[in-house]
Amino acid sequence: MLRIYNTLTGSKESFESMVPGKVRMYVCGVTVYDYCHIGHARSALVFDVLRRYLEYSGFAVEFAKNFTDVDDKIIKRANEQGVSCDHITATYIKAYYDDMDRLGVRRATLEPRATEHIADIVALVETLVAKGMAYRVNGDVYFQVDRYPGYGRLSKRKIDDLQAGARVDVDERKRHPMDFALWKGSKPGEPSWDSPWGPGRPGWHIECSAMAMRHLGETFDIHGGGMDLIFPHHENEIAQSCGATGKEFARYWVHNGFVQINQEKMSKSLGNFFTIREIFDKSEWPDTVTGEMLRYFLMSTHYRSPLDFSDQSLAEAKNALNGLYDLFERLKEPAPAHGAADQQMREANTRTRQAFTDAMDDDLNTPNAVAALQKLRGEANKALDAGLSAEMRHAVRHEFRSLGLMLGLLQSDDWQFKSQPKQSVVGTCADERADFSDEEIAAKIAERLAAKQSKNYKLADQLRTELASQGITIEDRPDGTSRWKR
RNA sequence: GGCGCCGUACCCAAGUGGCUAAGGGAGCAGUCUGCAAAACUGCGAUGCGGCGGUUCGAACCCGCCCGGCGCCUCCA
């Protein structure tokens, strides 16, 4: 039974879906005006894992993740580049998919866009106006926060405590400083749609309410996003949604913590952010390996804690994964029909699955879940020393694959091969390395093997040194063959 | 000013009242190896920012202090 931290109540609660066997969740996606950074990756991954775990737990998951494709920032970016808003959004939606695919983030079952739901949005705003919860100022429509008595219950704030205008000028036309735009009259040249209040476009918060209600119903199970969305975005979603329907909006509010750089929030204003593609481009490993490194890294800290990104932590994730994949290689070796350690291994598998699901049930405690996998690695290696049958070896690999699937890890069959660094393409270093083709390396290795067999170790070592000078490392295997990597 | 979070070994990171404080990385030692590399095995905090308090018992609860951070504005 999953227990999950609900921001609304401030405590871990047993998760019970409204409809048995079915979960409906909505996660705030991205505003498509720029490339995604690691913070976006973390959020996407957290909810990808939540979705995977719910599915493992037997739920059919209806998962909506939106694209905000009409917004001030998009308009600004389009004007800067002298292109249309459509061009901007198309560009960054494509980039988003590229990034998410490399991270192994599964597509949501529904991916609504704000511009495709203008009619829903207008209808929702009309309802709020009719109920007296929203008012018109020229071509704009504002939500009046003091008409919704529950305002502040998600972010635990009182309206009076909010220092409106502390860092931004208050719009004098608003009745209360915290009132927010549901509909914005548009200026010439901006994207606009007809409405009862004249040509305009949606405010930021209303699209999520409209799309969630359209696709998941007026009340649904889980609503998620980054911590920073708690206020004002999600607070406002609740106000306008509950205000319109008189029903609860989402039942469980789930928020992930930030990615930081040197203990500080990563943000564009501080200029200390890394885009996802930047990490892949800079990585010396192939994309599949880099993607798994990132996933492992992001899973090794609890989703609600802040997490510090660095090259070192990424390298540690790589090394930790190496240990797992090395075990998988060992498991592939020829094995007897019966093993002395089969029984204890079987028990270890069972124990691990229990520990893993216990960890996941406890508010998605992925660090503990990963620890359970690592513990099984040690047990499997010891069992291997004591003797494991072919069947049991297969069962162990299957256990890792099955549990790893919930985290999107450990699915590769040829990681060792793939984890050779990708070939450099530019720079003097690469030019030197390009001296040896794969064929030449193979020839050198064969030559060295022959030298070894005739116990001409001097020559063998000389060949190894020669290859090492080109950045090629040789590993001898027990059967006398050698493998190499750059 | 309001609301909130964090401080656990060299580094990362679980644990939040009671068996020997998970797990990973690094390091060190050993096994294997012609020598290496890789791998495997072993070792590692009498203590959980500090000081008090509650309790039979606290890393975990309470208070104060020190240090760091977030939200209150667009932000994952």
mmCIF file of N, CA and C (backbone and C1' of nucleotides) in Angstrom, chain A residues 37 39-40 73 157 161-162 167 204 226 228-229 258-259 265-266 301-302 316 320 326 365 368 371 374 377-378 381-382 385 457 461 464 476, chain B residues 1-6 11-15 22-26 34-42 68-76:
data_model
loop_
_atom_site.group_PDB
_atom_site.id
_atom_site.type_symbol
_atom_site.label_atom_id
_atom_site.label_comp_id
_atom_site.label_asym_id
_atom_site.label_seq_id
_atom_site.Cartn_x
_atom_site.Cartn_y
_atom_site.Cartn_z
ATOM 1 N N HIS A 37 16.127 21.997 -18.463
ATOM 2 C CA HIS A 37 17.337 21.825 -17.657
ATOM 3 C C HIS A 37 17.171 20.643 -16.699
ATOM 4 N N GLY A 39 16.526 20.467 -13.664
ATOM 5 C CA GLY A 39 15.365 20.569 -12.794
ATOM 6 C C GLY A 39 14.126 19.989 -13.463
ATOM 7 N N HIS A 40 13.953 20.288 -14.733
ATOM 8 C CA HIS A 40 12.833 19.701 -15.478
ATOM 9 C C HIS A 40 12.992 18.193 -15.531
ATOM 10 N N LYS A 73 6.427 34.611 -22.029
ATOM 11 C CA LYS A 73 7.832 34.289 -22.348
ATOM 12 C C LYS A 73 7.976 33.780 -23.776
ATOM 13 N N ARG A 157 -0.709 29.688 3.645
ATOM 14 C CA ARG A 157 -0.535 31.119 3.785
ATOM 15 C C ARG A 157 -1.872 31.766 4.046
ATOM 16 N N ASP A 161 -1.011 37.673 5.084
ATOM 17 C CA ASP A 161 0.432 37.542 5.302
ATOM 18 C C ASP A 161 1.235 37.757 4.032
ATOM 19 N N LEU A 162 0.539 37.655 2.934
ATOM 20 C CA LEU A 162 1.252 37.761 1.669
ATOM 21 C C LEU A 162 1.620 39.210 1.410
ATOM 22 N N ARG A 167 8.019 42.583 -4.154
ATOM 23 C CA ARG A 167 9.056 42.620 -5.174
ATOM 24 C C ARG A 167 8.504 42.965 -6.548
ATOM 25 N N TRP A 204 -1.982 32.339 -16.925
ATOM 26 C CA TRP A 204 -1.149 31.154 -16.786
ATOM 27 C C TRP A 204 -1.862 29.996 -16.064
ATOM 28 N N GLY A 226 6.733 20.788 -9.574
ATOM 29 C CA GLY A 226 7.864 21.200 -8.745
ATOM 30 C C GLY A 226 7.388 22.004 -7.543
ATOM 31 N N ASP A 228 8.172 24.794 -6.480
ATOM 32 C CA ASP A 228 7.951 26.217 -6.738
ATOM 33 C C ASP A 228 6.556 26.504 -7.290
ATOM 34 N N LEU A 229 5.868 25.458 -7.696
ATOM 35 C CA LEU A 229 4.537 25.685 -8.250
ATOM 36 C C LEU A 229 3.464 25.747 -7.167
ATOM 37 N N PHE A 258 14.034 20.753 -5.402
ATOM 38 C CA PHE A 258 14.850 21.371 -6.443
ATOM 39 C C PHE A 258 16.182 20.687 -6.693
ATOM 40 N N VAL A 259 16.674 20.907 -7.875
ATOM 41 C CA VAL A 259 18.057 20.586 -8.170
ATOM 42 C C VAL A 259 18.854 21.852 -7.871
ATOM 43 N N LYS A 265 19.864 27.197 -5.412
ATOM 44 C CA LYS A 265 18.857 26.891 -6.413
ATOM 45 C C LYS A 265 19.406 27.162 -7.805
ATOM 46 N N MET A 266 19.095 26.232 -8.683
ATOM 47 C CA MET A 266 19.507 26.418 -10.058
ATOM 48 C C MET A 266 18.462 27.294 -10.737
ATOM 49 N N THR A 301 18.490 10.239 -4.433
ATOM 50 C CA THR A 301 18.063 11.182 -3.391
ATOM 51 C C THR A 301 16.537 11.170 -3.365
ATOM 52 N N HIS A 302 15.968 11.292 -2.182
ATOM 53 C CA HIS A 302 14.510 11.305 -2.090
ATOM 54 C C HIS A 302 13.935 12.481 -2.879
ATOM 55 N N GLU A 316 29.907 9.215 -9.823
ATOM 56 C CA GLU A 316 29.627 8.215 -8.793
ATOM 57 C C GLU A 316 28.478 7.306 -9.215
ATOM 58 N N ALA A 320 28.607 3.275 -9.617
ATOM 59 C CA ALA A 320 27.646 2.421 -8.918
ATOM 60 C C ALA A 320 26.939 1.496 -9.910
ATOM 61 N N ASP A 326 28.399 -5.229 -13.980
ATOM 62 C CA ASP A 326 29.457 -6.237 -13.905
ATOM 63 C C ASP A 326 28.903 -7.545 -13.345
ATOM 64 N N ASN A 365 10.412 6.102 -1.591
ATOM 65 C CA ASN A 365 11.766 6.223 -1.058
ATOM 66 C C ASN A 365 12.746 5.489 -1.987
ATOM 67 N N ASN A 368 16.231 4.180 -0.731
ATOM 68 C CA ASN A 368 16.155 2.891 -0.059
ATOM 69 C C ASN A 368 15.919 1.753 -1.048
ATOM 70 N N ALA A 371 19.139 1.052 -2.580
ATOM 71 C CA ALA A 371 19.985 0.361 -1.603
ATOM 72 C C ALA A 371 19.650 -1.125 -1.558
ATOM 73 N N GLN A 374 21.347 -2.724 -4.428
ATOM 74 C CA GLN A 374 22.792 -2.833 -4.196
ATOM 75 C C GLN A 374 23.107 -3.953 -3.199
ATOM 76 N N ARG A 377 23.044 -7.109 -4.960
ATOM 77 C CA ARG A 377 24.259 -7.276 -5.756
ATOM 78 C C ARG A 377 25.319 -8.002 -4.935
ATOM 79 N N GLY A 378 25.535 -7.539 -3.699
ATOM 80 C CA GLY A 378 26.516 -8.184 -2.842
ATOM 81 C C GLY A 378 26.156 -9.638 -2.573
ATOM 82 N N ASN A 381 26.778 -11.770 -5.698
ATOM 83 C CA ASN A 381 28.199 -12.033 -5.929
ATOM 84 C C ASN A 381 28.722 -13.114 -4.991
ATOM 85 N N LYS A 382 28.290 -13.069 -3.748
ATOM 86 C CA LYS A 382 28.724 -14.104 -2.807
ATOM 87 C C LYS A 382 28.145 -15.451 -3.198
ATOM 88 N N ASP A 385 30.079 -17.003 -5.895
ATOM 89 C CA ASP A 385 31.292 -17.661 -5.407
ATOM 90 C C ASP A 385 30.976 -19.044 -4.860
ATOM 91 N N TYR A 457 56.673 -12.069 -22.298
ATOM 92 C CA TYR A 457 55.952 -11.022 -21.583
ATOM 93 C C TYR A 457 56.498 -9.629 -21.883
ATOM 94 N N ASP A 461 53.928 -6.774 -22.830
ATOM 95 C CA ASP A 461 53.816 -5.527 -22.065
ATOM 96 C C ASP A 461 54.081 -4.318 -22.946
ATOM 97 N N ARG A 464 51.014 -3.595 -24.822
ATOM 98 C CA ARG A 464 49.996 -3.001 -23.949
ATOM 99 C C ARG A 464 50.306 -1.519 -23.706
ATOM 100 N N ASP A 476 42.481 -8.404 -19.464
ATOM 101 C CA ASP A 476 42.581 -9.823 -19.782
ATOM 102 C C ASP A 476 41.478 -10.579 -19.062
ATOM 103 P P G B 1 12.332 40.326 11.242
ATOM 104 O "O5'" G B 1 10.907 40.448 10.520
ATOM 105 C "C5'" G B 1 9.839 41.121 11.168
ATOM 106 C "C4'" G B 1 8.591 40.913 10.372
ATOM 107 C "C3'" G B 1 8.200 39.460 10.109
ATOM 108 O "O3'" G B 1 7.500 38.892 11.202
ATOM 109 C "C1'" G B 1 8.073 40.653 8.082
ATOM 110 P P G B 2 7.579 37.334 11.505
ATOM 111 O "O5'" G B 2 6.630 36.724 10.372
ATOM 112 C "C5'" G B 2 5.218 36.925 10.437
ATOM 113 C "C4'" G B 2 4.567 36.232 9.276
ATOM 114 C "C3'" G B 2 4.887 34.754 9.143
ATOM 115 O "O3'" G B 2 4.069 33.960 9.980
ATOM 116 C "C1'" G B 2 5.168 35.788 7.047
ATOM 117 P P C B 3 4.691 32.590 10.615
ATOM 118 O "O5'" C B 3 4.753 31.638 9.342
ATOM 119 C "C5'" C B 3 3.558 31.221 8.695
ATOM 120 C "C4'" C B 3 3.898 30.446 7.452
ATOM 121 C "C3'" C B 3 4.819 29.245 7.655
ATOM 122 O "O3'" C B 3 4.141 28.111 8.155
ATOM 123 C "C1'" C B 3 5.533 30.471 5.771
ATOM 124 P P G B 4 4.953 27.113 9.129
ATOM 125 O "O5'" G B 4 6.109 26.507 8.206
ATOM 126 C "C5'" G B 4 5.794 25.578 7.208
ATOM 127 C "C4'" G B 4 6.960 25.335 6.297
ATOM 128 C "C3'" G B 4 8.184 24.615 6.851
ATOM 129 O "O3'" G B 4 7.963 23.234 7.055
ATOM 130 C "C1'" G B 4 8.848 26.289 5.329
ATOM 131 P P C B 5 8.993 22.389 7.968
ATOM 132 O "O5'" C B 5 10.256 22.216 7.024
ATOM 133 C "C5'" C B 5 10.156 21.478 5.812
ATOM 134 C "C4'" C B 5 11.462 21.565 5.053
ATOM 135 C "C3'" C B 5 12.684 21.048 5.787
ATOM 136 O "O3'" C B 5 12.764 19.641 5.758
ATOM 137 C "C1'" C B 5 13.218 23.083 4.722
ATOM 138 P P C B 6 13.462 18.865 6.983
ATOM 139 O "O5'" C B 6 15.005 19.099 6.666
ATOM 140 C "C5'" C B 6 15.578 18.606 5.466
ATOM 141 C "C4'" C B 6 16.951 19.199 5.284
ATOM 142 C "C3'" C B 6 17.953 18.901 6.393
ATOM 143 O "O3'" C B 6 18.539 17.623 6.242
ATOM 144 C "C1'" C B 6 18.081 21.178 5.796
ATOM 145 P P C B 11 33.140 15.079 4.131
ATOM 146 O "O5'" C B 11 32.759 14.632 2.655
ATOM 147 C "C5'" C B 11 33.088 15.443 1.535
ATOM 148 C "C4'" C B 11 32.496 14.838 0.279
ATOM 149 C "C3'" C B 11 31.005 14.552 0.345
ATOM 150 O "O3'" C B 11 30.236 15.706 0.076
ATOM 151 C "C1'" C B 11 32.103 12.654 -0.506
ATOM 152 P P C B 12 28.752 15.777 0.658
ATOM 153 O "O5'" C B 12 27.949 14.665 -0.160
ATOM 154 C "C5'" C B 12 27.667 14.858 -1.535
ATOM 155 C "C4'" C B 12 26.913 13.671 -2.069
ATOM 156 C "C3'" C B 12 25.617 13.318 -1.353
ATOM 157 O "O3'" C B 12 24.545 14.158 -1.729
ATOM 158 C "C1'" C B 12 26.822 11.354 -1.752
ATOM 159 P P A B 13 23.373 14.450 -0.689
ATOM 160 O "O5'" A B 13 22.820 13.003 -0.297
ATOM 161 C "C5'" A B 13 22.178 12.173 -1.268
ATOM 162 C "C4'" A B 13 21.821 10.849 -0.641
ATOM 163 C "C3'" A B 13 20.917 10.949 0.572
ATOM 164 O "O3'" A B 13 19.569 11.039 0.140
ATOM 165 C "C1'" A B 13 22.729 9.493 1.051
ATOM 166 P P A B 14 18.384 11.253 1.174
ATOM 167 O "O5'" A B 14 18.065 9.739 1.577
ATOM 168 C "C5'" A B 14 17.388 9.479 2.776
ATOM 169 C "C4'" A B 14 17.288 7.990 2.919
ATOM 170 C "C3'" A B 14 16.619 7.559 4.219
ATOM 171 O "O3'" A B 14 15.216 7.537 4.062
ATOM 172 C "C1'" A B 14 18.627 6.367 3.944
ATOM 173 P P G B 15 14.278 8.303 5.078
ATOM 174 O "O5'" G B 15 14.545 7.500 6.429
ATOM 175 C "C5'" G B 15 14.328 6.101 6.473
ATOM 176 C "C4'" G B 15 15.038 5.543 7.682
ATOM 177 C "C3'" G B 15 14.628 6.168 9.006
ATOM 178 O "O3'" G B 15 13.525 5.449 9.522
ATOM 179 C "C1'" G B 15 16.998 6.056 8.855
ATOM 180 P P A B 22 24.192 -0.020 10.040
ATOM 181 O "O5'" A B 22 23.402 0.510 8.768
ATOM 182 C "C5'" A B 22 23.818 0.178 7.484
ATOM 183 C "C4'" A B 22 22.623 -0.166 6.651
ATOM 184 C "C3'" A B 22 22.935 -0.340 5.183
ATOM 185 O "O3'" A B 22 23.427 -1.642 4.934
ATOM 186 C "C1'" A B 22 21.101 1.095 5.406
ATOM 187 P P G B 23 24.891 -1.833 4.323
ATOM 188 O "O5'" G B 23 24.682 -1.170 2.898
ATOM 189 C "C5'" G B 23 23.701 -1.679 2.007
ATOM 190 C "C4'" G B 23 23.483 -0.708 0.882
ATOM 191 C "C3'" G B 23 24.764 -0.166 0.260
ATOM 192 O "O3'" G B 23 25.352 -1.095 -0.632
ATOM 193 C "C1'" G B 23 23.283 1.615 0.641
ATOM 194 P P G B 24 26.927 -1.040 -0.889
ATOM 195 O "O5'" G B 24 27.073 0.237 -1.819
ATOM 196 C "C5'" G B 24 26.395 0.275 -3.077
ATOM 197 C "C4'" G B 24 26.550 1.637 -3.683
ATOM 198 C "C3'" G B 24 27.979 2.106 -3.874
ATOM 199 O "O3'" G B 24 28.559 1.546 -5.031
ATOM 200 C "C1'" G B 24 26.721 3.850 -2.913
ATOM 201 P P G B 25 30.132 1.287 -5.098
ATOM 202 O "O5'" G B 25 30.708 2.776 -5.142
ATOM 203 C "C5'" G B 25 30.456 3.592 -6.277
ATOM 204 C "C4'" G B 25 31.062 4.957 -6.059
ATOM 205 C "C3'" G B 25 32.540 4.970 -5.693
ATOM 206 O "O3'" G B 25 33.370 4.800 -6.820
ATOM 207 C "C1'" G B 25 31.381 6.436 -4.267
ATOM 208 P P A B 26 34.729 4.011 -6.714
ATOM 209 O "O5'" A B 26 35.608 4.962 -5.782
ATOM 210 C "C5'" A B 26 36.019 6.244 -6.266
ATOM 211 C "C4'" A B 26 36.669 7.024 -5.145
ATOM 212 C "C3'" A B 26 37.841 6.343 -4.464
ATOM 213 O "O3'" A B 26 39.044 6.501 -5.182
ATOM 214 C "C1'" A B 26 36.390 7.211 -2.823
ATOM 215 P P G B 34 48.943 -16.201 -14.471
ATOM 216 O "O5'" G B 34 50.187 -15.306 -14.049
ATOM 217 C "C5'" G B 34 51.370 -15.919 -13.537
ATOM 218 C "C4'" G B 34 52.534 -15.039 -13.789
ATOM 219 C "C3'" G B 34 52.363 -13.584 -13.371
ATOM 220 O "O3'" G B 34 52.621 -13.433 -11.987
ATOM 221 C "C1'" G B 34 53.317 -13.681 -15.513
ATOM 222 P P C B 35 51.657 -12.594 -11.079
ATOM 223 O "O5'" C B 35 51.926 -11.105 -11.579
ATOM 224 C "C5'" C B 35 53.189 -10.508 -11.342
ATOM 225 C "C4'" C B 35 53.308 -9.240 -12.135
ATOM 226 C "C3'" C B 35 52.194 -8.223 -11.907
ATOM 227 O "O3'" C B 35 52.379 -7.500 -10.711
ATOM 228 C "C1'" C B 35 52.698 -8.369 -14.205
ATOM 229 P P A B 36 51.135 -6.814 -10.026
ATOM 230 O "O5'" A B 36 50.698 -5.806 -11.177
ATOM 231 C "C5'" A B 36 49.363 -5.418 -11.313
ATOM 232 C "C4'" A B 36 49.222 -4.666 -12.611
ATOM 233 C "C3'" A B 36 47.841 -4.130 -12.854
ATOM 234 O "O3'" A B 36 47.688 -2.872 -12.228
ATOM 235 C "C1'" A B 36 48.546 -5.282 -14.769
ATOM 236 P P A B 37 46.417 -2.623 -11.317
ATOM 237 O "O5'" A B 37 45.262 -2.559 -12.407
ATOM 238 C "C5'" A B 37 45.287 -1.574 -13.439
ATOM 239 C "C4'" A B 37 44.269 -1.937 -14.494
ATOM 240 C "C3'" A B 37 42.877 -2.245 -13.952
ATOM 241 O "O3'" A B 37 42.134 -1.067 -13.746
ATOM 242 C "C1'" A B 37 43.526 -3.943 -15.436
ATOM 243 P P A B 38 41.144 -0.996 -12.536
ATOM 244 O "O5'" A B 38 40.020 -2.055 -12.907
ATOM 245 C "C5'" A B 38 39.145 -1.814 -14.006
ATOM 246 C "C4'" A B 38 38.366 -3.068 -14.303
ATOM 247 C "C3'" A B 38 37.580 -3.647 -13.136
ATOM 248 O "O3'" A B 38 36.349 -2.986 -12.940
ATOM 249 C "C1'" A B 38 38.769 -5.368 -14.175
ATOM 250 P P A B 39 35.736 -2.914 -11.479
ATOM 251 O "O5'" A B 39 35.444 -4.454 -11.161
ATOM 252 C "C5'" A B 39 34.495 -5.186 -11.934
ATOM 253 C "C4'" A B 39 34.526 -6.631 -11.518
ATOM 254 C "C3'" A B 39 34.317 -6.888 -10.031
ATOM 255 O "O3'" A B 39 32.947 -6.874 -9.695
ATOM 256 C "C1'" A B 39 36.172 -8.119 -10.760
ATOM 257 P P C B 40 32.488 -6.457 -8.246
ATOM 258 O "O5'" C B 40 32.936 -7.700 -7.361
ATOM 259 C "C5'" C B 40 32.377 -8.990 -7.600
ATOM 260 C "C4'" C B 40 33.086 -9.992 -6.739
ATOM 261 C "C3'" C B 40 33.157 -9.634 -5.263
ATOM 262 O "O3'" C B 40 31.978 -9.987 -4.578
ATOM 263 C "C1'" C B 40 35.303 -10.252 -5.995
ATOM 264 P P U B 41 31.498 -9.129 -3.356
ATOM 265 O "O5'" U B 41 32.515 -9.568 -2.220
ATOM 266 C "C5'" U B 41 32.532 -10.912 -1.743
ATOM 267 C "C4'" U B 41 33.648 -11.072 -0.753
ATOM 268 C "C3'" U B 41 33.677 -10.030 0.356
ATOM 269 O "O3'" U B 41 32.778 -10.345 1.405
ATOM 270 C "C1'" U B 41 35.834 -10.249 -0.540
ATOM 271 P P G B 42 32.178 -9.193 2.285
ATOM 272 O "O5'" G B 42 33.416 -8.713 3.162
ATOM 273 C "C5'" G B 42 34.019 -9.605 4.090
ATOM 274 C "C4'" G B 42 35.269 -8.968 4.643
ATOM 275 C "C3'" G B 42 35.083 -7.606 5.297
ATOM 276 O "O3'" G B 42 34.622 -7.735 6.626
ATOM 277 C "C1'" G B 42 36.964 -7.534 3.876
ATOM 278 P P G B 68 26.142 30.770 7.036
ATOM 279 O "O5'" G B 68 25.326 29.721 6.161
ATOM 280 C "C5'" G B 68 25.992 28.914 5.211
ATOM 281 C "C4'" G B 68 25.039 27.917 4.603
ATOM 282 C "C3'" G B 68 23.854 28.469 3.836
ATOM 283 O "O3'" G B 68 24.185 28.973 2.554
ATOM 284 C "C1'" G B 68 23.146 26.655 5.155
ATOM 285 P P C B 69 23.276 30.146 1.936
ATOM 286 O "O5'" C B 69 21.943 29.378 1.548
ATOM 287 C "C5'" C B 69 21.968 28.352 0.576
ATOM 288 C "C4'" C B 69 20.652 27.629 0.529
ATOM 289 C "C3'" C B 69 19.434 28.452 0.120
ATOM 290 O "O3'" C B 69 19.394 28.714 -1.272
ATOM 291 C "C1'" C B 69 18.851 27.015 1.889
ATOM 292 P P G B 70 18.497 29.913 -1.799
ATOM 293 O "O5'" G B 70 17.014 29.332 -1.705
ATOM 294 C "C5'" G B 70 16.667 28.191 -2.461
ATOM 295 C "C4'" G B 70 15.261 27.769 -2.123
ATOM 296 C "C3'" G B 70 14.190 28.826 -2.311
ATOM 297 O "O3'" G B 70 13.824 28.968 -3.669
ATOM 298 C "C1'" G B 70 13.840 27.727 -0.275
ATOM 299 P P C B 71 13.312 30.372 -4.176
ATOM 300 O "O5'" C B 71 11.823 30.410 -3.622
ATOM 301 C "C5'" C B 71 10.882 29.445 -4.059
ATOM 302 C "C4'" C B 71 9.590 29.629 -3.315
ATOM 303 C "C3'" C B 71 9.049 31.052 -3.317
ATOM 304 O "O3'" C B 71 8.379 31.370 -4.526
ATOM 305 C "C1'" C B 71 8.960 30.203 -1.134
ATOM 306 P P C B 72 8.468 32.856 -5.025
ATOM 307 O "O5'" C B 72 7.578 33.628 -3.963
ATOM 308 C "C5'" C B 72 6.211 33.281 -3.789
ATOM 309 C "C4'" C B 72 5.627 34.070 -2.668
ATOM 310 C "C3'" C B 72 5.731 35.581 -2.782
ATOM 311 O "O3'" C B 72 4.729 36.062 -3.667
ATOM 312 C "C1'" C B 72 6.190 34.886 -0.570
ATOM 313 P P U B 73 4.933 37.422 -4.397
ATOM 314 O "O5'" U B 73 5.055 36.801 -5.856
ATOM 315 C "C5'" U B 73 4.428 37.444 -6.981
ATOM 316 C "C4'" U B 73 5.344 37.370 -8.136
ATOM 317 C "C3'" U B 73 5.770 35.942 -8.526
ATOM 318 O "O3'" U B 73 4.802 35.272 -9.339
ATOM 319 C "C1'" U B 73 7.615 37.448 -8.572
ATOM 320 P P C B 74 4.158 35.486 -10.615
ATOM 321 O "O5'" C B 74 4.926 34.527 -11.603
ATOM 322 C "C5'" C B 74 4.626 34.557 -12.992
ATOM 323 C "C4'" C B 74 5.785 34.029 -13.770
ATOM 324 C "C3'" C B 74 6.219 32.602 -13.482
ATOM 325 O "O3'" C B 74 5.347 31.698 -14.120
ATOM 326 C "C1'" C B 74 8.103 33.978 -13.775
ATOM 327 P P C B 75 5.315 30.150 -13.650
ATOM 328 O "O5'" C B 75 6.820 29.692 -13.434
ATOM 329 C "C5'" C B 75 7.440 28.725 -14.266
ATOM 330 C "C4'" C B 75 8.896 28.672 -13.917
ATOM 331 C "C3'" C B 75 9.368 27.411 -13.177
ATOM 332 O "O3'" C B 75 10.033 26.520 -14.042
ATOM 333 C "C1'" C B 75 10.253 29.394 -12.207
ATOM 334 P P A B 76 9.723 25.894 -15.363
ATOM 335 O "O5'" A B 76 9.815 24.410 -14.804
ATOM 336 C "C5'" A B 76 8.842 23.442 -15.053
ATOM 337 C "C4'" A B 76 8.828 22.515 -13.851
ATOM 338 C "C3'" A B 76 8.435 23.228 -12.570
ATOM 339 O "O3'" A B 76 7.037 23.181 -12.406
ATOM 340 C "C1'" A B 76 10.416 21.993 -12.231
#
